[in-house]
Amino acid sequence: MSWIYTSLTPRTTSYIVNHDTAYEIWEALSKLFESTSTARILGLRSQLTNLKKKGTTINQYLFQFKEIADKFAVIGEPLSYRDHLGYSLEGLSPKYDAFVTSIENRVDRPSIEDIESLLLSHASRLSKRNIAEQLNFAQANSSSYHGNKKNQKLF
């Protein structure tokens, strides 16, 4: 039973703490994850709709997305290619608009894994550009500050 506990998230573990046997634990987990009720599906769709990259790294965002997508698969309702692509791109911030447009307008149908790889590459590029812009700004301010000190008259 210990392997069951170690393989679950803390949130999921809270659903099984009152069960004593592996059978009881398995039944509780089955009920938790196999529920195909309309409410469960709508709840998961709502989570996908509300999932935004804002304030997280791209890796964290993709991990959170995958967790929700996996729940769809577990209940026997895996996301279609279009839903997976649509929901995952919709949660990105406006700075990813060029990337989103380029993916949406592709003639071929790249795999979800390929798109995620391209997204990680794009995020890395944005991060490098942001760091370079911050360095340039800091250098410009530093030069301006030192230039003004030279022009000041001493009393």
PDB file of C-alpha atoms in Angstrom:
ATOM      1  CA  MET A   1       0.000   0.000   0.000  1.00  0.00           C
ATOM      2  CA  SER A   2       2.903   2.348   0.579  1.00  0.00           C
ATOM      3  CA  TRP A   3       3.633   2.517  -3.152  1.00  0.00           C
ATOM      4  CA  ILE A   4       0.082   3.757  -3.699  1.00  0.00           C
ATOM      5  CA  TYR A   5       0.580   6.567  -1.190  1.00  0.00           C
ATOM      6  CA  THR A   6       3.940   7.592  -2.633  1.00  0.00           C
ATOM      7  CA  SER A   7       2.626   7.697  -6.194  1.00  0.00           C
ATOM      8  CA  LEU A   8      -0.255  10.076  -5.429  1.00  0.00           C
ATOM      9  CA  THR A   9      -0.354  13.823  -5.056  1.00  0.00           C
ATOM     10  CA  PRO A  10      -1.040  15.137  -1.540  1.00  0.00           C
ATOM     11  CA  ARG A  11      -4.485  16.274  -2.660  1.00  0.00           C
ATOM     12  CA  THR A  12      -5.362  12.817  -3.971  1.00  0.00           C
ATOM     13  CA  THR A  13      -3.928  11.141  -0.875  1.00  0.00           C
ATOM     14  CA  SER A  14      -6.456  13.044   1.221  1.00  0.00           C
ATOM     15  CA  TYR A  15      -9.231  11.007  -0.462  1.00  0.00           C
ATOM     16  CA  ILE A  16      -7.836   7.680   0.714  1.00  0.00           C
ATOM     17  CA  VAL A  17      -6.472   8.280   4.224  1.00  0.00           C
ATOM     18  CA  ASN A  18      -9.479   6.623   5.906  1.00  0.00           C
ATOM     19  CA  HIS A  19      -9.169   3.377   3.949  1.00  0.00           C
ATOM     20  CA  ASP A  20      -7.302   0.429   5.444  1.00  0.00           C
ATOM     21  CA  THR A  21      -6.888  -2.099   2.655  1.00  0.00           C
ATOM     22  CA  ALA A  22      -5.473  -1.892  -0.845  1.00  0.00           C
ATOM     23  CA  TYR A  23      -8.895  -2.898  -2.176  1.00  0.00           C
ATOM     24  CA  GLU A  24     -10.633  -0.034  -0.353  1.00  0.00           C
ATOM     25  CA  ILE A  25      -7.998   2.416  -1.559  1.00  0.00           C
ATOM     26  CA  TRP A  26      -8.336   1.181  -5.137  1.00  0.00           C
ATOM     27  CA  GLU A  27     -12.130   1.463  -4.999  1.00  0.00           C
ATOM     28  CA  ALA A  28     -11.908   5.013  -3.634  1.00  0.00           C
ATOM     29  CA  LEU A  29      -9.459   6.006  -6.367  1.00  0.00           C
ATOM     30  CA  SER A  30     -11.633   4.368  -9.023  1.00  0.00           C
ATOM     31  CA  LYS A  31     -14.642   6.360  -7.891  1.00  0.00           C
ATOM     32  CA  LEU A  32     -12.570   9.525  -7.820  1.00  0.00           C
ATOM     33  CA  PHE A  33     -11.038   9.182 -11.277  1.00  0.00           C
ATOM     34  CA  GLU A  34     -13.537   7.116 -13.257  1.00  0.00           C
ATOM     35  CA  SER A  35     -16.523   9.312 -12.721  1.00  0.00           C
ATOM     36  CA  THR A  36     -17.770  10.193 -16.185  1.00  0.00           C
ATOM     37  CA  SER A  37     -20.610  12.334 -15.004  1.00  0.00           C
ATOM     38  CA  THR A  38     -21.438  15.435 -16.932  1.00  0.00           C
ATOM     39  CA  ALA A  39     -20.504  17.524 -13.909  1.00  0.00           C
ATOM     40  CA  ARG A  40     -17.010  15.978 -13.813  1.00  0.00           C
ATOM     41  CA  ILE A  41     -16.419  16.600 -17.521  1.00  0.00           C
ATOM     42  CA  LEU A  42     -17.739  20.155 -17.328  1.00  0.00           C
ATOM     43  CA  GLY A  43     -15.580  20.788 -14.276  1.00  0.00           C
ATOM     44  CA  LEU A  44     -12.472  19.609 -16.124  1.00  0.00           C
ATOM     45  CA  ARG A  45     -13.385  21.716 -19.157  1.00  0.00           C
ATOM     46  CA  SER A  46     -13.789  24.704 -16.864  1.00  0.00           C
ATOM     47  CA  GLN A  47     -10.321  24.042 -15.418  1.00  0.00           C
ATOM     48  CA  LEU A  48      -8.869  24.013 -18.946  1.00  0.00           C
ATOM     49  CA  THR A  49     -10.713  27.204 -19.872  1.00  0.00           C
ATOM     50  CA  ASN A  50      -9.454  28.983 -16.749  1.00  0.00           C
ATOM     51  CA  LEU A  51      -5.882  27.696 -16.925  1.00  0.00           C
ATOM     52  CA  LYS A  52      -3.566  30.566 -17.840  1.00  0.00           C
ATOM     53  CA  LYS A  53       0.194  30.741 -18.073  1.00  0.00           C
ATOM     54  CA  LYS A  54       0.174  34.047 -16.200  1.00  0.00           C
ATOM     55  CA  GLY A  55       2.761  34.066 -13.418  1.00  0.00           C
ATOM     56  CA  THR A  56       4.170  30.602 -14.135  1.00  0.00           C
ATOM     57  CA  THR A  57       6.950  29.212 -16.270  1.00  0.00           C
ATOM     58  CA  ILE A  58       6.040  27.530 -19.520  1.00  0.00           C
ATOM     59  CA  ASN A  59       7.083  24.190 -17.999  1.00  0.00           C
ATOM     60  CA  GLN A  60       4.719  24.689 -15.058  1.00  0.00           C
ATOM     61  CA  TYR A  61       1.916  25.702 -17.408  1.00  0.00           C
ATOM     62  CA  LEU A  62       2.402  22.638 -19.615  1.00  0.00           C
ATOM     63  CA  PHE A  63       2.586  20.382 -16.540  1.00  0.00           C
ATOM     64  CA  GLN A  64      -0.684  21.788 -15.172  1.00  0.00           C
ATOM     65  CA  PHE A  65      -2.298  21.382 -18.580  1.00  0.00           C
ATOM     66  CA  LYS A  66      -1.093  17.786 -18.836  1.00  0.00           C
ATOM     67  CA  GLU A  67      -2.482  16.961 -15.389  1.00  0.00           C
ATOM     68  CA  ILE A  68      -5.944  18.086 -16.468  1.00  0.00           C
ATOM     69  CA  ALA A  69      -5.674  16.414 -19.886  1.00  0.00           C
ATOM     70  CA  ASP A  70      -4.646  13.167 -18.177  1.00  0.00           C
ATOM     71  CA  LYS A  71      -7.779  13.309 -16.021  1.00  0.00           C
ATOM     72  CA  PHE A  72      -9.854  13.380 -19.208  1.00  0.00           C
ATOM     73  CA  ALA A  73      -8.026  10.284 -20.442  1.00  0.00           C
ATOM     74  CA  VAL A  74      -8.499   8.484 -17.128  1.00  0.00           C
ATOM     75  CA  ILE A  75     -12.280   8.927 -17.239  1.00  0.00           C
ATOM     76  CA  GLY A  76     -12.392   7.650 -20.803  1.00  0.00           C
ATOM     77  CA  GLU A  77     -12.892  11.038 -22.446  1.00  0.00           C
ATOM     78  CA  PRO A  78      -9.458  11.918 -23.867  1.00  0.00           C
ATOM     79  CA  LEU A  79      -9.108  15.343 -25.416  1.00  0.00           C
ATOM     80  CA  SER A  80      -9.254  15.442 -29.192  1.00  0.00           C
ATOM     81  CA  TYR A  81      -6.267  16.873 -31.041  1.00  0.00           C
ATOM     82  CA  ARG A  82      -8.172  20.110 -31.697  1.00  0.00           C
ATOM     83  CA  ASP A  83      -9.325  20.489 -28.093  1.00  0.00           C
ATOM     84  CA  HIS A  84      -5.836  19.794 -26.772  1.00  0.00           C
ATOM     85  CA  LEU A  85      -4.319  22.298 -29.153  1.00  0.00           C
ATOM     86  CA  GLY A  86      -7.056  24.908 -28.707  1.00  0.00           C
ATOM     87  CA  TYR A  87      -7.126  24.881 -24.923  1.00  0.00           C
ATOM     88  CA  SER A  88      -3.346  24.811 -24.572  1.00  0.00           C
ATOM     89  CA  LEU A  89      -2.808  27.759 -26.927  1.00  0.00           C
ATOM     90  CA  GLU A  90      -5.714  29.734 -25.469  1.00  0.00           C
ATOM     91  CA  GLY A  91      -4.101  29.842 -22.028  1.00  0.00           C
ATOM     92  CA  LEU A  92      -0.950  31.556 -23.262  1.00  0.00           C
ATOM     93  CA  SER A  93      -0.373  35.255 -22.641  1.00  0.00           C
ATOM     94  CA  PRO A  94      -0.441  37.862 -25.440  1.00  0.00           C
ATOM     95  CA  LYS A  95       3.349  37.776 -25.800  1.00  0.00           C
ATOM     96  CA  TYR A  96       2.849  34.314 -27.358  1.00  0.00           C
ATOM     97  CA  ASP A  97       0.379  35.598 -29.983  1.00  0.00           C
ATOM     98  CA  ALA A  98       2.880  35.312 -32.845  1.00  0.00           C
ATOM     99  CA  PHE A  99       3.601  31.715 -31.860  1.00  0.00           C
ATOM    100  CA  VAL A 100      -0.109  30.891 -31.583  1.00  0.00           C
ATOM    101  CA  THR A 101      -0.828  32.414 -34.984  1.00  0.00           C
ATOM    102  CA  SER A 102       2.008  30.480 -36.596  1.00  0.00           C
ATOM    103  CA  ILE A 103       0.694  27.193 -35.166  1.00  0.00           C
ATOM    104  CA  GLU A 104      -2.933  27.914 -36.060  1.00  0.00           C
ATOM    105  CA  ASN A 105      -2.009  28.715 -39.662  1.00  0.00           C
ATOM    106  CA  ARG A 106       0.144  25.648 -40.330  1.00  0.00           C
ATOM    107  CA  VAL A 107      -0.963  23.465 -43.200  1.00  0.00           C
ATOM    108  CA  ASP A 108       0.533  20.308 -41.706  1.00  0.00           C
ATOM    109  CA  ARG A 109      -0.604  18.725 -38.459  1.00  0.00           C
ATOM    110  CA  PRO A 110       2.352  18.591 -36.068  1.00  0.00           C
ATOM    111  CA  SER A 111       2.042  16.322 -33.054  1.00  0.00           C
ATOM    112  CA  ILE A 112       1.181  17.784 -29.671  1.00  0.00           C
ATOM    113  CA  GLU A 113       4.697  16.837 -28.530  1.00  0.00           C
ATOM    114  CA  ASP A 114       6.231  18.770 -31.452  1.00  0.00           C
ATOM    115  CA  ILE A 115       4.116  21.815 -30.658  1.00  0.00           C
ATOM    116  CA  GLU A 116       5.120  21.668 -26.992  1.00  0.00           C
ATOM    117  CA  SER A 117       8.768  21.425 -28.033  1.00  0.00           C
ATOM    118  CA  LEU A 118       8.374  24.462 -30.296  1.00  0.00           C
ATOM    119  CA  LEU A 119       6.609  26.303 -27.475  1.00  0.00           C
ATOM    120  CA  LEU A 120       9.449  25.564 -25.045  1.00  0.00           C
ATOM    121  CA  SER A 121      11.943  26.814 -27.623  1.00  0.00           C
ATOM    122  CA  HIS A 122       9.905  29.973 -28.209  1.00  0.00           C
ATOM    123  CA  ALA A 123       9.630  30.613 -24.445  1.00  0.00           C
ATOM    124  CA  SER A 124      13.391  30.249 -24.108  1.00  0.00           C
ATOM    125  CA  ARG A 125      13.890  32.756 -26.900  1.00  0.00           C
ATOM    126  CA  LEU A 126      11.486  35.218 -25.256  1.00  0.00           C
ATOM    127  CA  SER A 127      13.295  34.822 -21.961  1.00  0.00           C
ATOM    128  CA  LYS A 128      16.696  35.492 -23.550  1.00  0.00           C
ATOM    129  CA  ARG A 129      15.328  38.546 -25.333  1.00  0.00           C
ATOM    130  CA  ASN A 130      13.809  39.857 -22.108  1.00  0.00           C
ATOM    131  CA  ILE A 131      17.114  39.440 -20.251  1.00  0.00           C
ATOM    132  CA  ALA A 132      18.996  41.205 -23.060  1.00  0.00           C
ATOM    133  CA  GLU A 133      16.494  44.083 -23.031  1.00  0.00           C
ATOM    134  CA  GLN A 134      16.836  44.437 -19.262  1.00  0.00           C
ATOM    135  CA  LEU A 135      20.633  44.500 -19.552  1.00  0.00           C
ATOM    136  CA  ASN A 136      20.485  47.122 -22.304  1.00  0.00           C
ATOM    137  CA  PHE A 137      18.135  49.250 -20.203  1.00  0.00           C
ATOM    138  CA  ALA A 138      20.394  48.956 -17.150  1.00  0.00           C
ATOM    139  CA  GLN A 139      23.469  49.865 -19.218  1.00  0.00           C
ATOM    140  CA  ALA A 140      21.700  52.853 -20.766  1.00  0.00           C
ATOM    141  CA  ASN A 141      20.638  54.113 -17.349  1.00  0.00           C
ATOM    142  CA  SER A 142      24.120  53.574 -15.960  1.00  0.00           C
ATOM    143  CA  SER A 143      25.717  55.493 -18.856  1.00  0.00           C
ATOM    144  CA  SER A 144      23.209  58.287 -18.490  1.00  0.00           C
ATOM    145  CA  TYR A 145      23.855  58.531 -14.751  1.00  0.00           C
ATOM    146  CA  HIS A 146      27.648  58.595 -15.136  1.00  0.00           C
ATOM    147  CA  GLY A 147      27.403  61.059 -18.031  1.00  0.00           C
ATOM    148  CA  ASN A 148      25.351  63.437 -15.876  1.00  0.00           C
ATOM    149  CA  LYS A 149      27.889  63.222 -13.026  1.00  0.00           C
ATOM    150  CA  LYS A 150      30.696  64.321 -15.371  1.00  0.00           C
ATOM    151  CA  ASN A 151      28.707  67.362 -16.447  1.00  0.00           C
ATOM    152  CA  GLN A 152      27.985  68.497 -12.902  1.00  0.00           C
ATOM    153  CA  LYS A 153      30.059  71.367 -11.506  1.00  0.00           C
ATOM    154  CA  LEU A 154      31.660  70.972  -8.149  1.00  0.00           C
ATOM    155  CA  PHE A 155      31.204  73.816  -5.654  1.00  0.00           C
TER     156      PHE A 155
END
